[in-house]
Each structure stands twice: as structure tokens, then as C-alpha cells.
XYZ file of C-alpha atoms in Angstrom:
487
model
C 206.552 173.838 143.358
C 209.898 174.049 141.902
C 211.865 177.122 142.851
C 209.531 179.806 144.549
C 211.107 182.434 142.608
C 211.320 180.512 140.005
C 209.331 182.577 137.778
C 210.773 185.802 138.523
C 214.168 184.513 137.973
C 213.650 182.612 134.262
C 212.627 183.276 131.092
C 210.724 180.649 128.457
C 213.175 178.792 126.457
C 211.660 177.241 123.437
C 212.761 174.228 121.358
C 214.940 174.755 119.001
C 214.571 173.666 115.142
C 217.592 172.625 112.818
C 218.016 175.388 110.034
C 215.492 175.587 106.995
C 218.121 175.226 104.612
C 219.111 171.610 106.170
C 215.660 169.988 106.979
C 213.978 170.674 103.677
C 216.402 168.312 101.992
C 214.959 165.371 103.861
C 211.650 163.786 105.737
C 213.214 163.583 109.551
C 212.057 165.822 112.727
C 214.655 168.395 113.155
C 212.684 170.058 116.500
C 215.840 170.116 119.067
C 214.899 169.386 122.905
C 215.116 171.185 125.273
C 218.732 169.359 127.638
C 218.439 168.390 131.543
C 219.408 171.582 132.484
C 216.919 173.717 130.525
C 214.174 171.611 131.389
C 215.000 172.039 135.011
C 215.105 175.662 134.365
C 211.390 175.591 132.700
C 210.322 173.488 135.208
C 211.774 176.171 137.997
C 209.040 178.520 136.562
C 206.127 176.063 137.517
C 203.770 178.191 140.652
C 202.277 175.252 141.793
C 199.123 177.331 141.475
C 196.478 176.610 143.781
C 193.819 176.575 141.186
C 196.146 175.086 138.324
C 194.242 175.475 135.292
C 196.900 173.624 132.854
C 195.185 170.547 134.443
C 192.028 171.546 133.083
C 193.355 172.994 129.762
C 194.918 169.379 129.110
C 192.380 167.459 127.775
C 193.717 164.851 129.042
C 193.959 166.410 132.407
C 197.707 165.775 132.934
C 199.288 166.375 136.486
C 200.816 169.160 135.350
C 202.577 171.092 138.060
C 203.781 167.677 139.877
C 205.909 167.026 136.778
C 207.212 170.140 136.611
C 208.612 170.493 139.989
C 209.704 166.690 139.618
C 211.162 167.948 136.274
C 213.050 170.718 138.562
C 214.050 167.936 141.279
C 215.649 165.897 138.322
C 213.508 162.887 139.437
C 212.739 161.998 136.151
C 211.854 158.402 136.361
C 208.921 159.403 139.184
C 208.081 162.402 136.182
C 207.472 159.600 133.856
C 205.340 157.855 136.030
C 202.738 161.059 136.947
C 202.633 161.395 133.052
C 201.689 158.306 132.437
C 199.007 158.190 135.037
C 197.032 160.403 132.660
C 198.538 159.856 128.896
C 199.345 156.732 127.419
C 201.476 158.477 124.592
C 203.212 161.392 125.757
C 205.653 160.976 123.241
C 203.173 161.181 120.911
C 201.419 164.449 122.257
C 205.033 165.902 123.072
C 205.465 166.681 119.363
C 201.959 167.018 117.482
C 199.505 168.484 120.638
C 199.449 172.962 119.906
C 199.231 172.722 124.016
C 196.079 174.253 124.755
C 197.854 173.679 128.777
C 200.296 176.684 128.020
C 197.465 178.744 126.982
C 195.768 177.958 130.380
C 198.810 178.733 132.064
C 198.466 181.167 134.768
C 201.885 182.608 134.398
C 200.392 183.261 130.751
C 198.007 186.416 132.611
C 200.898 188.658 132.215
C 203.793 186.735 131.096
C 205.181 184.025 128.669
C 203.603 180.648 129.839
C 205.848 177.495 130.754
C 206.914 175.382 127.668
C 204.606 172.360 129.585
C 204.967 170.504 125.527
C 208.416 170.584 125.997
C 208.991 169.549 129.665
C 206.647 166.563 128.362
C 208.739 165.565 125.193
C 212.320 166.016 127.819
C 210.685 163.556 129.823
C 209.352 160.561 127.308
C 212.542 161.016 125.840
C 214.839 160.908 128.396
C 212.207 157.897 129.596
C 212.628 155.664 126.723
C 216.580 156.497 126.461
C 216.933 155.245 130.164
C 214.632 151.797 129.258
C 211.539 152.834 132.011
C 209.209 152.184 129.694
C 208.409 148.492 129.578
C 205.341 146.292 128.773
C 202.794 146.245 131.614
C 200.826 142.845 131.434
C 197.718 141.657 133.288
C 198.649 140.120 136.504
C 194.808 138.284 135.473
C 193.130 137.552 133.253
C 189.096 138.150 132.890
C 188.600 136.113 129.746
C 186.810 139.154 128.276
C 186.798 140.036 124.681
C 187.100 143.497 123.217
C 187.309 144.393 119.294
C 188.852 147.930 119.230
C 187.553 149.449 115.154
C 190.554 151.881 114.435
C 193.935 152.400 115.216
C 194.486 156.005 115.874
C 195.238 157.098 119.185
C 191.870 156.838 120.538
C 191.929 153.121 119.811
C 195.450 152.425 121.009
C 194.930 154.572 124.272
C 191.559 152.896 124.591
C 192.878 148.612 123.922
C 195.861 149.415 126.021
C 194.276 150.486 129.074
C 191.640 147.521 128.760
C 194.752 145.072 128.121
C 195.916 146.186 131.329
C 193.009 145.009 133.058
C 193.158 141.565 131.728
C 190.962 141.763 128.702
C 191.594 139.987 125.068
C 191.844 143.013 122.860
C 192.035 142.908 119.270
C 193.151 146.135 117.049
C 191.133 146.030 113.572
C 192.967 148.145 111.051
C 191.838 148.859 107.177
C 195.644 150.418 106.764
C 198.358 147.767 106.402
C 200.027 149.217 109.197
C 199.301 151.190 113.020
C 198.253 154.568 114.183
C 195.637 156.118 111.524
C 196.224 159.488 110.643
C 198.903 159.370 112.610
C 200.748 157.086 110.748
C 199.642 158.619 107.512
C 198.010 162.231 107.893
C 201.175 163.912 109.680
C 204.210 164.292 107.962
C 207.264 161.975 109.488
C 209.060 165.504 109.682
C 206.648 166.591 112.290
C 206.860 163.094 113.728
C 208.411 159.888 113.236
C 206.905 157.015 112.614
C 208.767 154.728 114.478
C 207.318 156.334 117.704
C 204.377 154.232 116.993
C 205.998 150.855 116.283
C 207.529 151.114 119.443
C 204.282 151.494 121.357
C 203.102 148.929 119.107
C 205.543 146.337 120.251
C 204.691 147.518 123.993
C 201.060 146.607 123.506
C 201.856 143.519 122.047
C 204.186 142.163 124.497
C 200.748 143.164 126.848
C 198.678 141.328 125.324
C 196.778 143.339 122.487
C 196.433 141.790 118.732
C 196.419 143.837 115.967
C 195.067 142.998 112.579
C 195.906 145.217 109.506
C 194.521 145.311 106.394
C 191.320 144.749 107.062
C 187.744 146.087 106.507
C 185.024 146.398 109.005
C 182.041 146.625 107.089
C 182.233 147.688 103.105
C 183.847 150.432 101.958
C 182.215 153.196 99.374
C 182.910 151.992 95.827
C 185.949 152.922 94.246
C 187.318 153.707 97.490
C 191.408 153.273 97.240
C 191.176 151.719 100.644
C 190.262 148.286 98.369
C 193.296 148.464 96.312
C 195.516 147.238 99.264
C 192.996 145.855 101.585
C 192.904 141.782 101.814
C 190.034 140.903 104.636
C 186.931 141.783 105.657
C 184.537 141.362 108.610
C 180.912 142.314 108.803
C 179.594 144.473 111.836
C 177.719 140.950 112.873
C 180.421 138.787 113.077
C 182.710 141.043 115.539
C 178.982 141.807 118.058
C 179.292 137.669 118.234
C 183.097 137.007 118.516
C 184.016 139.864 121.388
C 181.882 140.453 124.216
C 182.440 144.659 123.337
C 183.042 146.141 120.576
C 184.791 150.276 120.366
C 184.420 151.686 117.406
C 187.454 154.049 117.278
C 187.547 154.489 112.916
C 188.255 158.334 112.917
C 186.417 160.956 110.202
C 188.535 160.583 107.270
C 185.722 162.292 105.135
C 187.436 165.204 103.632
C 185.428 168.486 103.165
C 185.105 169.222 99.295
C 184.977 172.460 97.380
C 182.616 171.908 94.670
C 182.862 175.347 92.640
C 182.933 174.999 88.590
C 186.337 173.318 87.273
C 187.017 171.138 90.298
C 187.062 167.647 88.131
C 189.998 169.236 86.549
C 193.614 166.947 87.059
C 195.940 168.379 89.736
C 192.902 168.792 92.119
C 193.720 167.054 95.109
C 192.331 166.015 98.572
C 195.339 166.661 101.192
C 194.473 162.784 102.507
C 195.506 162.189 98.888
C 199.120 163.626 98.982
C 199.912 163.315 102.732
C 199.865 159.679 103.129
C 201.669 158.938 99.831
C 204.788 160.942 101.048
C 204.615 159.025 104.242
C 204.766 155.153 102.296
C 207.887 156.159 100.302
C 209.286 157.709 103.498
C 208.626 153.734 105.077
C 210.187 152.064 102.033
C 207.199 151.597 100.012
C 206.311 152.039 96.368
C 204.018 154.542 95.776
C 202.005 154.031 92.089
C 201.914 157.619 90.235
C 202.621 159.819 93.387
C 201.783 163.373 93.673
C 204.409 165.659 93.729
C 204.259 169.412 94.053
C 208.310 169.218 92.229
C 208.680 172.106 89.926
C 205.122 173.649 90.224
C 202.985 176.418 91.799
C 201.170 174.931 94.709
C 198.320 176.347 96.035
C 196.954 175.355 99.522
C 193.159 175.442 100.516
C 192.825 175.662 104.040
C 194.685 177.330 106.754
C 194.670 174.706 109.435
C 197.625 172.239 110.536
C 196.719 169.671 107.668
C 197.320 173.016 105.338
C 200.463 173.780 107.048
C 201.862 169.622 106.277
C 200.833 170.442 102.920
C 203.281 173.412 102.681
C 206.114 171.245 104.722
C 205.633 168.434 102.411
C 205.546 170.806 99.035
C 208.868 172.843 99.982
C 210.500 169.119 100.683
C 209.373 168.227 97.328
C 210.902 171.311 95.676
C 207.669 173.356 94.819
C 208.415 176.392 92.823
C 205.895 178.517 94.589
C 203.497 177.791 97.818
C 200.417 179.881 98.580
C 197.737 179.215 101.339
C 194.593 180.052 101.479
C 191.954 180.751 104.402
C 188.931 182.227 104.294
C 188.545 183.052 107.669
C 190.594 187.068 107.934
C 194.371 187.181 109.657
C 193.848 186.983 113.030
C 195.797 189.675 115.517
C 199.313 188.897 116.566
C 198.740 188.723 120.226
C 195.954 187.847 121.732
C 193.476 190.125 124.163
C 194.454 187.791 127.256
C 191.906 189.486 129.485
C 189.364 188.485 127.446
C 190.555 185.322 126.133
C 192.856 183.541 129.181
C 192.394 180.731 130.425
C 190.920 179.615 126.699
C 192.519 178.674 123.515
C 192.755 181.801 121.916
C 192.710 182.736 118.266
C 195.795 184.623 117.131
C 198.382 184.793 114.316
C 199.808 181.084 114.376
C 203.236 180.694 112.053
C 204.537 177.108 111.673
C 207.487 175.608 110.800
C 206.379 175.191 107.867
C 205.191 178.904 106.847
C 208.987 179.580 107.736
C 210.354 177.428 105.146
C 208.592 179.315 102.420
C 204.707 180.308 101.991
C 202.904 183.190 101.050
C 199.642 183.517 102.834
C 196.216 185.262 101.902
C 193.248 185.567 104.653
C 189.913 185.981 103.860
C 189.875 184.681 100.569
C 187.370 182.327 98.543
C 188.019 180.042 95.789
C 185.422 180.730 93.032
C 186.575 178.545 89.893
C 188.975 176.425 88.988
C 190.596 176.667 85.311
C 193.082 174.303 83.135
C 193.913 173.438 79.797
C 193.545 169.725 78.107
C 191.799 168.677 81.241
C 194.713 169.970 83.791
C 193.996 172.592 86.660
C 196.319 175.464 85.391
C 194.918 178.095 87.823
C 191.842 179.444 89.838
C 190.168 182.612 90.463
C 189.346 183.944 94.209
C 187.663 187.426 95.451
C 188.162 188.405 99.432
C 185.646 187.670 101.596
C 183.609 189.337 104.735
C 181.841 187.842 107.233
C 178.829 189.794 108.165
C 175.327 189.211 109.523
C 176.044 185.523 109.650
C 177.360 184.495 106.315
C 180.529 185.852 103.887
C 179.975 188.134 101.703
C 182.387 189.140 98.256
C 183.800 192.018 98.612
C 183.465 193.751 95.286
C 186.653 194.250 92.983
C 189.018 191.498 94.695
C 188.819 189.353 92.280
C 192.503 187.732 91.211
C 193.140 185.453 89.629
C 196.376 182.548 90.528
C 198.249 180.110 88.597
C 198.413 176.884 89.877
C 199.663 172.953 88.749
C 199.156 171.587 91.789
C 195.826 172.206 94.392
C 195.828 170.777 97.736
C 192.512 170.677 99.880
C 193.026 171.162 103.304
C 189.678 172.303 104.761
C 189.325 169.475 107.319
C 186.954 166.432 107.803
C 183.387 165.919 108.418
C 182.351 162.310 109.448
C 183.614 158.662 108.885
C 184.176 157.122 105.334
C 182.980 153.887 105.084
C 179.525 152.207 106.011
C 180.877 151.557 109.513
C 177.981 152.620 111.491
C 175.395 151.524 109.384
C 176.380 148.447 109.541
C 176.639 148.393 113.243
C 173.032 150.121 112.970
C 174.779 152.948 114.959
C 172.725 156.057 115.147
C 174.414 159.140 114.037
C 174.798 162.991 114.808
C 173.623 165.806 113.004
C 177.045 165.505 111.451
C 177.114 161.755 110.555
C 179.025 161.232 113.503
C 178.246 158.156 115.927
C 175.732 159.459 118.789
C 177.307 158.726 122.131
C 177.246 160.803 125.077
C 180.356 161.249 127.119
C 178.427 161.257 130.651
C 179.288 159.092 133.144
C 178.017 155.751 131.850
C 178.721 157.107 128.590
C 180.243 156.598 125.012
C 178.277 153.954 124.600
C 176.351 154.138 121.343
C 172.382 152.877 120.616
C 173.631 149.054 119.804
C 174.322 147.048 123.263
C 177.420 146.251 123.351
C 178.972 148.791 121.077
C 181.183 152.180 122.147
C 182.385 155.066 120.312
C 185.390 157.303 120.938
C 187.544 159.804 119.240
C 186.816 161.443 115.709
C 183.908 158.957 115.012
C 182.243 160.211 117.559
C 183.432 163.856 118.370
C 184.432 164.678 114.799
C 187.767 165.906 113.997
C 190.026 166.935 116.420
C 193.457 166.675 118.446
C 195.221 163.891 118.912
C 195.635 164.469 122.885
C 191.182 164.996 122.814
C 191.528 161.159 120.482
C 193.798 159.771 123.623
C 191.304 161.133 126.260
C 187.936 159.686 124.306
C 190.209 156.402 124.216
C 191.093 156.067 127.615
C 187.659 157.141 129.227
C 185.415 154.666 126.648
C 187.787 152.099 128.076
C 186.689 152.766 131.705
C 183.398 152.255 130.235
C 183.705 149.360 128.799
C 185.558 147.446 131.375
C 182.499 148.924 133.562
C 180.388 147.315 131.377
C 181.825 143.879 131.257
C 182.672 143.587 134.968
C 180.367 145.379 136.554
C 183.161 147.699 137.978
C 186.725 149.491 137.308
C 189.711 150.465 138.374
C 190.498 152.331 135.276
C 190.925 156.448 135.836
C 187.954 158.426 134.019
């Protein structure tokens, strides 16, 4: 359990970051790690907790207090191994996962929880630096073939685990490269992208194909998925080539804000200036980017995608950021009693706030304004939510200028005519309808699974991982007629 009095003896140490005034002048992480020896020291802190409810916290359900105290023991090479047991990509959730563990932290009752996150990212890191993490191909092979729809996390978690058991499994990608949203929704300064090409190559050398560029199904007209898409496949040709399909496409659908003036120029989804950032960061050429350079940003939404919005703007040398949430400030502590073990809602501050962002709570947008065509500014009035529903609160109104508008109030359902062309039944939500019972994910067509976003709508990327891995016990259940895949 690491040192008994481990927790009496240590505080939390936290990651550090590089100063503001350095990492706004450039696109890299600048989140410092936590060395050997402070790692230890977190991992001292671990009680070992008879009921440890970081294990249930984790969506994933990571072995938690084992890698602590391993952590502690400086075995890191066995820590690597109990992390992988239950993640595919802690190197991915070591950076972008808020750790809903910590919050379910026992030592979080009365105290300042163990930085779990940052054990995690000490010990991919140290992993990959030492070379432990190789390809691990079928010994067999079953002759099985799976078409994975997506390639998020929930797809890569979800073709590498069924790779591993000696199935063909072939990645189908609309982007013209890997990892979905996280390739293109989260800013490289949060995380790099070459975290994924290196997985990438792993699944390769075990086995997995993956094809970019290409369509499953049609896309809405107009869609600027078509302008660098080169192939298609229909729904029917994939149900007779593979022997499963896993539809794993995400819910890219971004939430709108239809209030009068919002066909005016400068209006922007944030899945519209995100990923554009992200191909110039890669080398490529970007036709008539978005930039926030110069002008008054505001931010709609006051989620993480809002906060990558603000990261992104102050990189691009905004001359004023503003975000916007209509939900009111939360407190700045939580009630723990009330709240523990549970992901509580509290005053968050990111990075990014710190580099420069005024924020306003409870507050609608009720127009949009411009001149020749261009969004020059928008009016608001504060909000209350009462009996239900949000009400104006009378003499708020204000009015902001604004060049640039960013909308950052999250996702709904999947894009394209995926489903329907799979004849997938959907959700209340437009979501595919699979259940996540034992036996489960699979959707109403034989044959055909659905994990992550597409079926849960949006959410982490450690809940995407989980989905993936679990629909791939599934399916390997389904084409063998038993598993040795982990639920």
C-alpha cells in the first residue's frame, strides 16, 4: 500500500506547466511531469483502501492502488503492465482525462486526493522512454473479419484488443489521418499528436489495417468532409466483406444557436476552427483559415471544447477573449459530504483561462449583429434557472463587440447517414440504440456493434476507451462463441 503513513507524511504535488508568457508563442504541451522521485512520493500517499473507489470512479476501472504502491516500489515496468491490463492508451488519458478517479479518492473525504492522472502519465512515459511498449501480435489466427467505423479511441481501443485475439481488423477513417477528435478536436498544446502515430504503428505491426479517407455511407450535402475525402463504401458492402462490423464514428453534430443574425460571417462552429489549427500544426495547408489574430473573440460555451477555443485564440494573438456559459459560476469548493465519491460540480480554471479570458456565467446569447454581412457584435441578458426552464432576468441586457464567435456548446448525435444506412435504430437523441448489458452493444442489425459517442453521445475520451474495449469482448463473443477478452 505504499508507505502506511504515507498520507500523513506528504502533501499533493501537481504537474507543473511552463510559464504563460513562453507557451502561447507556440502549439507544443508545456504540462511538466511529475520526476521518479515525486511520483514515488504521490504514490507513498496511496491507502490501499479496502473499498477503493478510484477503481470504480475510473471508467475504465483501472487498478488503481496496485500502481500506486508499484509506483512507490519503483517497479515501473510491472506498473506499466497493471495499467495496461485495463487501458489501452494511458498515454492518451494521462493528459486529456479531468480524472473523475481523484474525485473518488478516499483521501479526497477530508484532504487533497492523490494526483492518480499524474502517477499514470510518469508511468507511460517513463514506459515508452525505456522501449516496454512493443507490438503484441496474435500467437493465432481465427480468420475472422472485423470492420471497426471510426477511429477515435473507442475504435482503436476496440480493433486493438480484437487484433490481439487473432482477428483481421480493418480501421475505416473519413479523416485522412488517425484518432478522430483526437487528432483534430484537441489542441496539440493539450496533446501531441504524435502520441497517436505511435500507437498507430503499434497496431499495425499487430496486425490492424487502417484506411483513411474514406466514407462509410454518404455524407450530408455540402458537408466539407467531401472536399478531401477520395473513397467510399456503402453500409452493404462492409455487412458482406467482414464477418462484424463496430460502428465506432463519434457525434460530431455540433449544437447550434439559432437566434436572429447567426448567418452573419465570423460565426463559427468550434469543429470549424479547432481542427484547422491542428493541419497547419502537422504541416498542412489550410485554405482561408480562421484566425482569432487581432480581434475580439467571444466563446459560447463553457465546457473543455470552450476552454481549446480560448488556448487556441490567445496562441493566435486575439485582442480580447470572453466566454460564455449559461449555466451560473459554480462554488469554489465543493460540499464533499454531499458530493464525494461523485464528480462534483465546482469552479474549474484551465490552463487556458490562465493565459487570458474573461468569463461571464449565466448568460444567454439573444442576437447576433454585423455590418456588410460580418458579425460585429451580439447582445446577451443573464439568465435564471427556475421551475424547470431559464428565465431573463430583467435589465441585464449588454451588449459585446465581437469579430470572431466560436460555438462551443457540445455535440448531439453522428453527422453523416451512418446508421441509416446500416438500418441502425436510434435513441431519443439520434444516437445508435445498443445496450451495454452483458451481451450487449450490439445494435438491431446482426452483425453490427456500437461503442463510444455514437452510441453514448458525447463524452470522455477514457468512457470512448472503455465502450471500445468492452464492444470488443462482445464481438469476439460473438464470432467465437467465447472470450478471453476482460469486460
Amino acid at each position: 500500500m505504499g508507505k502506511v503513513t504515507g498520507f500523513l507524511e506528504f502533501e499533493r504535488l501537481e504537474e507543473g506547466y511552463e510559464p504563460v508568457e513562453k507557451r502561447v508563442k507556440n502549439y507544443k504541451e508545456f504540462v511538466i511531469g511529475l520526476t521518479p522521485e515525486q511520483a514515488k512520493q504521490q504514490g507513498a500517499r496511496c491507502m490501499d483502501c479496502g473499498t477503493p473507489f478510484c477503481n470504480n470512479g475510473c471508467p475504465v476501472n483501472n487498478i488503481i492502488p496496485d500502481f500506486n504502491d508499484l509506483v512507490y516500489q519503483q517497479d515501473w515496468k510491472q506498473a506499466i503492465e497493471v495499467l495496461h491490463s485495463t487501458n489501452n492508451f494511458p498515454d492518451f488519458t494521462g493528459r486529456v482525462c479531468p480524472a473523475p478517479c481523484e474525485a473518488a479518492c478516499v483521501l479526497n473525504i477530508n484532504n487533497d486526493p492523490i494526483g492518480i492522472k499524474s502517477i499514470e502519465h510518469a508511468i507511460v512515459d517513463r514506459a515508452w522512454a525505456e522501449g516496454w511498449i512493443k507490438p503484441q501480435p496474435a500467437a493465432v489466427k481465427t480468420g475472422k473479419k472485423v470492420a471497426v467505423v471510426g477511429s477515435g479511441p473507442a475504435g482503436m481501443a476496440a480493433a486493438q484488443q480484437l487484433a490481439r485475439v487473432g482477428h483481421d481488423v480493418t480501421v475505416f477513417e473519413k479523416n485522412d489521418t488517425i484518432g478522430g477528435l483526437l487528432r483534430f478536436g484537441i489542441p496539440d498544446f493539450k496533446f501531441d499528436k504524435g502520441h497517436i502515430d505511435k500507437r498507430v504503428k503499434q497496431m499495425e505491426a499487430e496486425g490492424v489495417v487502417f484506411k483513411t479517407n474514406t466514407i462509410v455511407g454518404d455524407m450530408p450535402a455540402g458537408s466539407k468532409v467531401t472536399n478531401w475525402a477520395k473513397d467510399t463504401v456503402s453500409p452493404e458492402q462492409l455487412k458482406k466483406d467482414f464477418d462484424a462490423v463496430i460502428l465506432t464514428g463519434g457525434a460530431e453534430q455540433s449544437r447550434d444557436l439559432p437566434v436572429p443574425g447567426r448567418d452573419l460571417a465570423g460565426i463559427h462552429f468550434a469543429m470549424e476552427f479547432l481542427p484547422m489549427q491542428n493541419r497547419v500544426n502537422a504541416g498542412g495547408k489550410v485554405k482561408d483559415q480562421i484566425m482569432a489574430t487581432g480581434k475580439d473573440v467571444i466563446v459560447i460555451g463553457g465546457g473543455d471544447t470552450g476552454s481549446d477555443c480560448v488556448g487556441t485564440s490567445n496562441r493566435h494573438g486575439a485582442k480580447s477573449v470572453v466566454q460564455f456559459e449559461l449555466m451560473p459560476q459554480p462554488p469554489e469548493e465543493e460540499n464533499k459530504e454531499l458530493t464525494w465519491p461523485y464528480w462534483p460540480i465546482k469552479m474549474r480554471t484551465s490552463s487556458s483561462h490562465e493565459e487570458g479570458c474573461a468569463r461571464e456565467f449565466a448568460i444567454a446569447t439573444k442576437e447576433f449583429f454585423g455590418e456588410n454581412g460580418k458579425v460585429t457584435g451580439l447582445k446577451t441578458v443573464h439568465v435564471e434557472f427556475k421551475d424547470g426552464k431559464f428565465s431573463e432576468i430583467a435589465g441585464t441586457e449588454k451588449t459585446y463587440k465581437a469579430d470572431l464567435v466560436l460555438l462551443a456548446m457540445g455535440f448531439t448525435n453522428p453527422v453523416n447517414t451512418l446508421l441509416e444506412g446500416f438500418g441502425v435504430e436510434k435513441d431519443a437523441r439520434g444516437n445508435a440504440k445498443a445496450s451495454t448489458d452483458i451481451g450487449g452493444y450490439k445494435t438491431n442489425v446482426a452483425g453490427v456493434f456500437a461503442a463510444g459517442d455514437v452510441r453514448r453521445g458525447q463524452s470522455l475520451v477514457v468512457w470512448a476507451i472503455r465502450e471500445g474495449r468492452q464492444a470488443a469482448r462482445e464481438v469476439d463473443q460473438f464470432l467465437m462463441g467465447s472470450t478471453t477478452l476482460p469486460r
